[in-house]
PDB file of C-alpha atoms in Angstrom:
ATOM      1  CA  UNK A 145      18.488 -10.783   2.018  1.00  0.00           C
ATOM      2  CA  UNK A 146      17.147  -7.037   1.599  1.00  0.00           C
ATOM      3  CA  UNK A 147      13.749  -7.477   0.313  1.00  0.00           C
ATOM      4  CA  UNK A 148      12.861  -4.377  -2.100  1.00  0.00           C
ATOM      5  CA  UNK A 149      15.147  -1.542  -1.874  1.00  0.00           C
ATOM      6  CA  UNK A 150      14.094   2.036  -3.280  1.00  0.00           C
ATOM      7  CA  UNK A 151      16.369   4.516  -4.337  1.00  0.00           C
ATOM      8  CA  UNK A 152      16.928   7.430  -3.774  1.00  0.00           C
ATOM      9  CA  UNK A 153      15.037   8.185  -0.323  1.00  0.00           C
ATOM     10  CA  UNK A 154      14.755  11.701  -0.826  1.00  0.00           C
ATOM     11  CA  UNK A 155      14.748  14.105  -4.050  1.00  0.00           C
ATOM     12  CA  UNK A 156      14.461  17.343  -5.232  1.00  0.00           C
ATOM     13  CA  UNK A 157      13.569  17.837  -8.702  1.00  0.00           C
ATOM     14  CA  UNK A 158      12.659  21.475 -10.577  1.00  0.00           C
ATOM     15  CA  UNK A 159       9.586  21.585 -12.828  1.00  0.00           C
ATOM     16  CA  UNK A 160      10.263  20.051 -16.603  1.00  0.00           C
ATOM     17  CA  UNK A 161      13.129  18.084 -15.432  1.00  0.00           C
ATOM     18  CA  UNK A 162      13.469  14.221 -15.846  1.00  0.00           C
ATOM     19  CA  UNK A 163      14.260  10.664 -13.304  1.00  0.00           C
ATOM     20  CA  UNK A 164      14.282   7.958 -12.714  1.00  0.00           C
ATOM     21  CA  UNK A 165      13.100   5.898  -9.328  1.00  0.00           C
ATOM     22  CA  UNK A 166      14.670   2.722  -8.815  1.00  0.00           C
ATOM     23  CA  UNK A 167      13.302   0.099  -7.399  1.00  0.00           C
ATOM     24  CA  UNK A 168      15.077  -3.582  -6.752  1.00  0.00           C
ATOM     25  CA  UNK A 169      13.733  -6.789  -4.866  1.00  0.00           C
ATOM     26  CA  UNK A 170      15.790  -9.875  -4.797  1.00  0.00           C
ATOM     27  CA  UNK A 171      13.063 -12.250  -3.361  1.00  0.00           C
ATOM     28  CA  UNK A 172      12.890 -13.778  -6.915  1.00  0.00           C
ATOM     29  CA  UNK A 173       8.665 -12.407  -7.278  1.00  0.00           C
ATOM     30  CA  UNK A 174       7.316 -12.266 -10.150  1.00  0.00           C
ATOM     31  CA  UNK A 175       4.670  -9.144  -9.594  1.00  0.00           C
ATOM     32  CA  UNK A 176       5.926  -5.287  -9.130  1.00  0.00           C
ATOM     33  CA  UNK A 177       4.163  -2.520  -8.734  1.00  0.00           C
ATOM     34  CA  UNK A 178       4.350   1.626  -7.685  1.00  0.00           C
ATOM     35  CA  UNK A 179       2.379   3.493  -5.972  1.00  0.00           C
ATOM     36  CA  UNK A 180       1.944   6.936  -4.833  1.00  0.00           C
ATOM     37  CA  UNK A 181       0.771   8.305  -1.478  1.00  0.00           C
ATOM     38  CA  UNK A 182      -0.714  11.394  -0.706  1.00  0.00           C
ATOM     39  CA  UNK A 183      -2.696  13.006   1.925  1.00  0.00           C
ATOM     40  CA  UNK A 184      -6.269  12.199   2.069  1.00  0.00           C
ATOM     41  CA  UNK A 185      -6.100  10.054  -0.619  1.00  0.00           C
ATOM     42  CA  UNK A 186      -4.298   6.918   0.582  1.00  0.00           C
ATOM     43  CA  UNK A 187      -2.092   4.578  -2.303  1.00  0.00           C
ATOM     44  CA  UNK A 188      -2.372   4.866  -5.881  1.00  0.00           C
ATOM     45  CA  UNK A 189      -1.176   2.353  -8.646  1.00  0.00           C
ATOM     46  CA  UNK A 190       1.008   3.761 -10.930  1.00  0.00           C
ATOM     47  CA  UNK A 191       2.376   0.780 -13.140  1.00  0.00           C
ATOM     48  CA  UNK A 192       2.358  -3.069 -12.284  1.00  0.00           C
ATOM     49  CA  UNK A 193       4.266  -5.662 -13.954  1.00  0.00           C
ATOM     50  CA  UNK A 194       3.312  -9.402 -13.430  1.00  0.00           C
ATOM     51  CA  UNK A 195       6.979 -10.662 -14.822  1.00  0.00           C
ATOM     52  CA  UNK A 196       9.614  -9.342 -16.974  1.00  0.00           C
ATOM     53  CA  UNK A 197       9.008  -7.574 -19.611  1.00  0.00           C
ATOM     54  CA  UNK A 198       5.080  -7.514 -18.719  1.00  0.00           C
ATOM     55  CA  UNK A 199       4.215  -4.034 -17.518  1.00  0.00           C
ATOM     56  CA  UNK A 200       0.642  -2.621 -17.123  1.00  0.00           C
ATOM     57  CA  UNK A 201      -1.049   0.738 -16.412  1.00  0.00           C
ATOM     58  CA  UNK A 202      -2.736   1.542 -13.038  1.00  0.00           C
ATOM     59  CA  UNK A 203      -4.816   4.286 -11.809  1.00  0.00           C
ATOM     60  CA  UNK A 204      -2.568   7.285 -12.511  1.00  0.00           C
ATOM     61  CA  UNK A 205       0.033   6.327 -15.085  1.00  0.00           C
ATOM     62  CA  UNK A 206      -0.137   9.878 -16.782  1.00  0.00           C
ATOM     63  CA  UNK A 207       3.598  11.128 -16.728  1.00  0.00           C
ATOM     64  CA  UNK A 208       4.844   7.900 -15.744  1.00  0.00           C
ATOM     65  CA  UNK A 209       6.715   5.583 -17.590  1.00  0.00           C
ATOM     66  CA  UNK A 210       8.067   2.074 -16.540  1.00  0.00           C
ATOM     67  CA  UNK A 211      10.115  -0.923 -17.653  1.00  0.00           C
ATOM     68  CA  UNK A 212      10.883  -4.596 -16.507  1.00  0.00           C
ATOM     69  CA  UNK A 213      13.668  -5.781 -18.249  1.00  0.00           C
ATOM     70  CA  UNK A 214      14.942  -7.881 -15.546  1.00  0.00           C
ATOM     71  CA  UNK A 215      12.522  -9.691 -12.345  1.00  0.00           C
ATOM     72  CA  UNK A 216      14.602  -8.207  -9.918  1.00  0.00           C
ATOM     73  CA  UNK A 217      14.239  -4.522 -11.369  1.00  0.00           C
ATOM     74  CA  UNK A 218      11.297  -2.076 -11.866  1.00  0.00           C
ATOM     75  CA  UNK A 219      12.577   1.117 -12.598  1.00  0.00           C
ATOM     76  CA  UNK A 220       9.597   4.035 -12.607  1.00  0.00           C
ATOM     77  CA  UNK A 221      10.648   7.112 -15.138  1.00  0.00           C
ATOM     78  CA  UNK A 222       9.483  10.801 -14.414  1.00  0.00           C
ATOM     79  CA  UNK A 223       9.514  11.864 -17.909  1.00  0.00           C
ATOM     80  CA  UNK A 224       8.796  15.579 -17.364  1.00  0.00           C
ATOM     81  CA  UNK A 225       8.355  16.644 -13.736  1.00  0.00           C
ATOM     82  CA  UNK A 226       5.280  18.564 -12.558  1.00  0.00           C
ATOM     83  CA  UNK A 227       4.544  20.055  -9.010  1.00  0.00           C
ATOM     84  CA  UNK A 228       1.780  17.514  -9.080  1.00  0.00           C
ATOM     85  CA  UNK A 229       3.745  14.620  -8.959  1.00  0.00           C
ATOM     86  CA  UNK A 230       5.343  15.685  -5.297  1.00  0.00           C
ATOM     87  CA  UNK A 231       4.830  12.899  -3.074  1.00  0.00           C
ATOM     88  CA  UNK A 232       5.822  10.109  -1.684  1.00  0.00           C
ATOM     89  CA  UNK A 233       6.687   6.578  -3.774  1.00  0.00           C
ATOM     90  CA  UNK A 234       6.498   3.376  -3.189  1.00  0.00           C
ATOM     91  CA  UNK A 235       7.703   0.104  -4.621  1.00  0.00           C
ATOM     92  CA  UNK A 236       6.212  -3.403  -3.451  1.00  0.00           C
ATOM     93  CA  UNK A 237       6.440  -6.524  -4.613  1.00  0.00           C
ATOM     94  CA  UNK A 238       5.141 -10.195  -4.293  1.00  0.00           C
ATOM     95  CA  UNK A 239       5.298 -13.762  -5.349  1.00  0.00           C
ATOM     96  CA  UNK A 240       1.722 -14.500  -6.861  1.00  0.00           C
ATOM     97  CA  UNK A 241      -0.473 -15.305  -3.029  1.00  0.00           C
ATOM     98  CA  UNK A 242       0.533 -13.416  -0.096  1.00  0.00           C
ATOM     99  CA  UNK A 243       1.014 -10.339   0.758  1.00  0.00           C
ATOM    100  CA  UNK A 244       3.526  -7.362  -1.008  1.00  0.00           C
ATOM    101  CA  UNK A 245       6.610  -6.115   0.441  1.00  0.00           C
ATOM    102  CA  UNK A 246       7.081  -2.546   0.158  1.00  0.00           C
ATOM    103  CA  UNK A 247      10.050  -0.443   0.098  1.00  0.00           C
ATOM    104  CA  UNK A 248      10.692   2.340   2.598  1.00  0.00           C
ATOM    105  CA  UNK A 249       9.478   5.011   0.248  1.00  0.00           C
ATOM    106  CA  UNK A 250      11.125   8.172  -2.084  1.00  0.00           C
ATOM    107  CA  UNK A 251      10.323  11.320  -1.105  1.00  0.00           C
ATOM    108  CA  UNK A 252       9.881  13.255  -4.411  1.00  0.00           C
ATOM    109  CA  UNK A 253       9.570  17.363  -4.310  1.00  0.00           C
ATOM    110  CA  UNK A 254       8.923  18.823  -7.892  1.00  0.00           C
ATOM    111  CA  UNK A 255       9.548  22.799  -7.183  1.00  0.00           C
TER     112      UNK A 255
ATOM    113  CA  UNK B 818     -16.051  -1.471 -10.337  1.00  0.00           C
ATOM    114  CA  UNK B 819     -13.120  -2.256  -7.608  1.00  0.00           C
ATOM    115  CA  UNK B 820     -12.915  -0.128  -4.742  1.00  0.00           C
ATOM    116  CA  UNK B 821     -12.036  -0.070  -0.929  1.00  0.00           C
ATOM    117  CA  UNK B 822     -13.504   2.268   1.819  1.00  0.00           C
ATOM    118  CA  UNK B 823     -12.623   3.355   4.745  1.00  0.00           C
ATOM    119  CA  UNK B 824     -14.689   5.565   6.111  1.00  0.00           C
ATOM    120  CA  UNK B 825     -12.674   6.901   9.042  1.00  0.00           C
ATOM    121  CA  UNK B 826     -10.158   9.531   8.147  1.00  0.00           C
ATOM    122  CA  UNK B 827      -9.032   9.579  12.050  1.00  0.00           C
ATOM    123  CA  UNK B 828     -10.136   6.836  14.954  1.00  0.00           C
ATOM    124  CA  UNK B 829      -8.835   8.612  18.192  1.00  0.00           C
ATOM    125  CA  UNK B 830      -8.998   6.295  21.730  1.00  0.00           C
ATOM    126  CA  UNK B 831      -7.855   5.671  25.343  1.00  0.00           C
ATOM    127  CA  UNK B 832      -5.397   3.084  26.083  1.00  0.00           C
ATOM    128  CA  UNK B 833      -7.032   0.006  27.046  1.00  0.00           C
ATOM    129  CA  UNK B 834     -10.336   0.771  24.894  1.00  0.00           C
ATOM    130  CA  UNK B 835     -11.868  -1.711  22.084  1.00  0.00           C
ATOM    131  CA  UNK B 836     -10.672  -0.604  18.654  1.00  0.00           C
ATOM    132  CA  UNK B 837     -12.577  -1.244  15.207  1.00  0.00           C
ATOM    133  CA  UNK B 838     -10.899   0.401  12.144  1.00  0.00           C
ATOM    134  CA  UNK B 839     -13.852  -0.055   8.954  1.00  0.00           C
ATOM    135  CA  UNK B 840     -13.249  -1.526   5.363  1.00  0.00           C
ATOM    136  CA  UNK B 841     -15.390  -1.905   3.154  1.00  0.00           C
ATOM    137  CA  UNK B 842     -15.111  -3.224  -0.660  1.00  0.00           C
ATOM    138  CA  UNK B 843     -16.930  -3.178  -3.849  1.00  0.00           C
ATOM    139  CA  UNK B 844     -16.029  -6.334  -5.973  1.00  0.00           C
ATOM    140  CA  UNK B 845     -17.470  -8.701  -8.241  1.00  0.00           C
ATOM    141  CA  UNK B 846     -15.673 -11.743  -7.956  1.00  0.00           C
ATOM    142  CA  UNK B 847     -13.320 -13.482  -4.746  1.00  0.00           C
ATOM    143  CA  UNK B 848     -10.901 -11.181  -3.510  1.00  0.00           C
ATOM    144  CA  UNK B 849      -7.731 -11.068  -1.514  1.00  0.00           C
ATOM    145  CA  UNK B 850      -7.946  -8.746   1.387  1.00  0.00           C
ATOM    146  CA  UNK B 851      -5.343  -7.346   3.539  1.00  0.00           C
ATOM    147  CA  UNK B 852      -4.744  -4.949   6.172  1.00  0.00           C
ATOM    148  CA  UNK B 853      -1.169  -3.137   6.132  1.00  0.00           C
ATOM    149  CA  UNK B 854      -0.039  -0.823   8.429  1.00  0.00           C
ATOM    150  CA  UNK B 855       2.654   2.153   8.559  1.00  0.00           C
ATOM    151  CA  UNK B 856       3.801   3.479  11.203  1.00  0.00           C
ATOM    152  CA  UNK B 857       5.409   7.224  11.277  1.00  0.00           C
ATOM    153  CA  UNK B 858       7.543   7.875   8.071  1.00  0.00           C
ATOM    154  CA  UNK B 859       7.923   3.835   7.594  1.00  0.00           C
ATOM    155  CA  UNK B 860       7.276   1.697   5.075  1.00  0.00           C
ATOM    156  CA  UNK B 861       3.775  -0.198   5.195  1.00  0.00           C
ATOM    157  CA  UNK B 862       4.122  -3.190   6.525  1.00  0.00           C
ATOM    158  CA  UNK B 863       1.455  -6.458   6.048  1.00  0.00           C
ATOM    159  CA  UNK B 864      -0.490  -6.938   9.283  1.00  0.00           C
ATOM    160  CA  UNK B 865      -3.780  -9.044   7.983  1.00  0.00           C
ATOM    161  CA  UNK B 866      -4.234 -11.424   4.955  1.00  0.00           C
ATOM    162  CA  UNK B 867      -8.047 -12.656   5.079  1.00  0.00           C
ATOM    163  CA  UNK B 868      -6.927 -16.014   3.683  1.00  0.00           C
ATOM    164  CA  UNK B 869      -4.582 -17.328   6.860  1.00  0.00           C
ATOM    165  CA  UNK B 870      -7.001 -15.747   9.803  1.00  0.00           C
ATOM    166  CA  UNK B 871      -4.407 -15.409  12.373  1.00  0.00           C
ATOM    167  CA  UNK B 872      -4.086 -12.845  14.578  1.00  0.00           C
ATOM    168  CA  UNK B 873      -0.935 -10.216  14.702  1.00  0.00           C
ATOM    169  CA  UNK B 874      -0.300  -8.320  17.443  1.00  0.00           C
ATOM    170  CA  UNK B 875      -4.030  -8.363  19.001  1.00  0.00           C
ATOM    171  CA  UNK B 876      -5.354  -7.661  15.786  1.00  0.00           C
ATOM    172  CA  UNK B 877      -7.962  -9.701  13.827  1.00  0.00           C
ATOM    173  CA  UNK B 878     -10.162  -9.289  10.982  1.00  0.00           C
ATOM    174  CA  UNK B 879     -13.099 -11.520   9.133  1.00  0.00           C
ATOM    175  CA  UNK B 880     -14.364 -11.253   6.032  1.00  0.00           C
ATOM    176  CA  UNK B 881     -18.225 -10.732   5.726  1.00  0.00           C
ATOM    177  CA  UNK B 882     -18.536 -11.244   2.155  1.00  0.00           C
ATOM    178  CA  UNK B 883     -22.530 -10.375   2.346  1.00  0.00           C
ATOM    179  CA  UNK B 884     -21.764  -6.969   3.871  1.00  0.00           C
ATOM    180  CA  UNK B 885     -18.570  -6.815   1.635  1.00  0.00           C
ATOM    181  CA  UNK B 886     -16.853  -5.955   4.624  1.00  0.00           C
ATOM    182  CA  UNK B 887     -13.591  -6.515   6.214  1.00  0.00           C
ATOM    183  CA  UNK B 888     -13.380  -4.557   9.579  1.00  0.00           C
ATOM    184  CA  UNK B 889     -10.337  -4.477  12.166  1.00  0.00           C
ATOM    185  CA  UNK B 890     -10.660  -5.270  15.223  1.00  0.00           C
ATOM    186  CA  UNK B 891      -9.172  -5.188  18.921  1.00  0.00           C
ATOM    187  CA  UNK B 892     -10.478  -5.423  22.206  1.00  0.00           C
ATOM    188  CA  UNK B 893      -7.452  -3.150  24.383  1.00  0.00           C
ATOM    189  CA  UNK B 894      -5.750  -0.700  22.130  1.00  0.00           C
ATOM    190  CA  UNK B 895      -2.004   0.255  23.165  1.00  0.00           C
ATOM    191  CA  UNK B 896      -0.267   3.416  22.804  1.00  0.00           C
ATOM    192  CA  UNK B 897       2.322   1.415  20.244  1.00  0.00           C
ATOM    193  CA  UNK B 898      -0.701   0.674  18.085  1.00  0.00           C
ATOM    194  CA  UNK B 899      -1.479   4.432  17.009  1.00  0.00           C
ATOM    195  CA  UNK B 900      -0.044   4.234  13.407  1.00  0.00           C
ATOM    196  CA  UNK B 901      -1.794   4.655   9.548  1.00  0.00           C
ATOM    197  CA  UNK B 902      -3.682   1.989   8.782  1.00  0.00           C
ATOM    198  CA  UNK B 903      -4.729   0.529   5.035  1.00  0.00           C
ATOM    199  CA  UNK B 904      -7.386  -2.134   4.165  1.00  0.00           C
ATOM    200  CA  UNK B 905      -6.612  -3.488   0.937  1.00  0.00           C
ATOM    201  CA  UNK B 906      -8.010  -5.734  -1.996  1.00  0.00           C
ATOM    202  CA  UNK B 907      -6.756  -7.452  -4.710  1.00  0.00           C
ATOM    203  CA  UNK B 908      -8.713  -8.708  -7.405  1.00  0.00           C
ATOM    204  CA  UNK B 909      -7.161 -11.966  -8.092  1.00  0.00           C
ATOM    205  CA  UNK B 910      -3.587 -13.814  -7.648  1.00  0.00           C
ATOM    206  CA  UNK B 911      -2.351 -13.728 -11.213  1.00  0.00           C
ATOM    207  CA  UNK B 912      -2.510  -9.930 -10.889  1.00  0.00           C
ATOM    208  CA  UNK B 913       0.038  -7.052  -9.522  1.00  0.00           C
ATOM    209  CA  UNK B 914      -2.591  -4.821  -8.404  1.00  0.00           C
ATOM    210  CA  UNK B 915      -3.198  -4.008  -5.147  1.00  0.00           C
ATOM    211  CA  UNK B 916      -6.031  -1.309  -4.248  1.00  0.00           C
ATOM    212  CA  UNK B 917      -6.079   0.118  -1.426  1.00  0.00           C
ATOM    213  CA  UNK B 918      -8.421   2.499   0.838  1.00  0.00           C
ATOM    214  CA  UNK B 919      -7.817   5.953   1.700  1.00  0.00           C
ATOM    215  CA  UNK B 920      -6.059   4.641   4.965  1.00  0.00           C
ATOM    216  CA  UNK B 921      -7.361   5.631   8.536  1.00  0.00           C
ATOM    217  CA  UNK B 922      -5.378   6.996  11.356  1.00  0.00           C
ATOM    218  CA  UNK B 923      -5.384   5.335  14.783  1.00  0.00           C
ATOM    219  CA  UNK B 924      -4.275   7.181  17.764  1.00  0.00           C
ATOM    220  CA  UNK B 925      -4.258   6.104  21.349  1.00  0.00           C
ATOM    221  CA  UNK B 926      -4.149   8.366  23.994  1.00  0.00           C
ATOM    222  CA  UNK B 927      -2.560   7.595  27.114  1.00  0.00           C
TER     223      UNK B 927
END
């Protein structure tokens, strides 16, 4: 039981490049979310999903895209990377009531 | 508006001193409230849920609906408690949204 797995752990992108951050969970959780963590700002919700095929925007969705084709996977796509997207990204999942399980994070630098 | 406020960016105490990390929330309904802890460069871990009313690693938190607060307390701080602490609010159980405060860094000095 791996929990929530995020790949890659580190990534450096050039401005304008696109990439996908992967997130997979093996707990059959319905709910999954993506957050970005920035100093002094806590964690801010980017996108979330309440089940396969259903996604919605969070607080800071601009520049990011998501899809949920299966219960297990919830990839986050950066369409055209900008320096403002330099951050640590966390994926999390939960099954209804109860706390979220977080992945170990992806540290992204956009130059 | 749904909001979580942690007024202190940094809380520094000596080992053995009591600790209180403040959390206030703004929400019109009945939220679920959580405390998460993040040790240096690691993933966030669930510390407490207000529903379970349990004590983890000596920490407790009581939901005060009148003051809309969910402060985290520990009577005697340990050096290993040094970490970033986040208070979070979940508006309802059928949503994937978890709203975080800005976080408080707890530094326990020897």
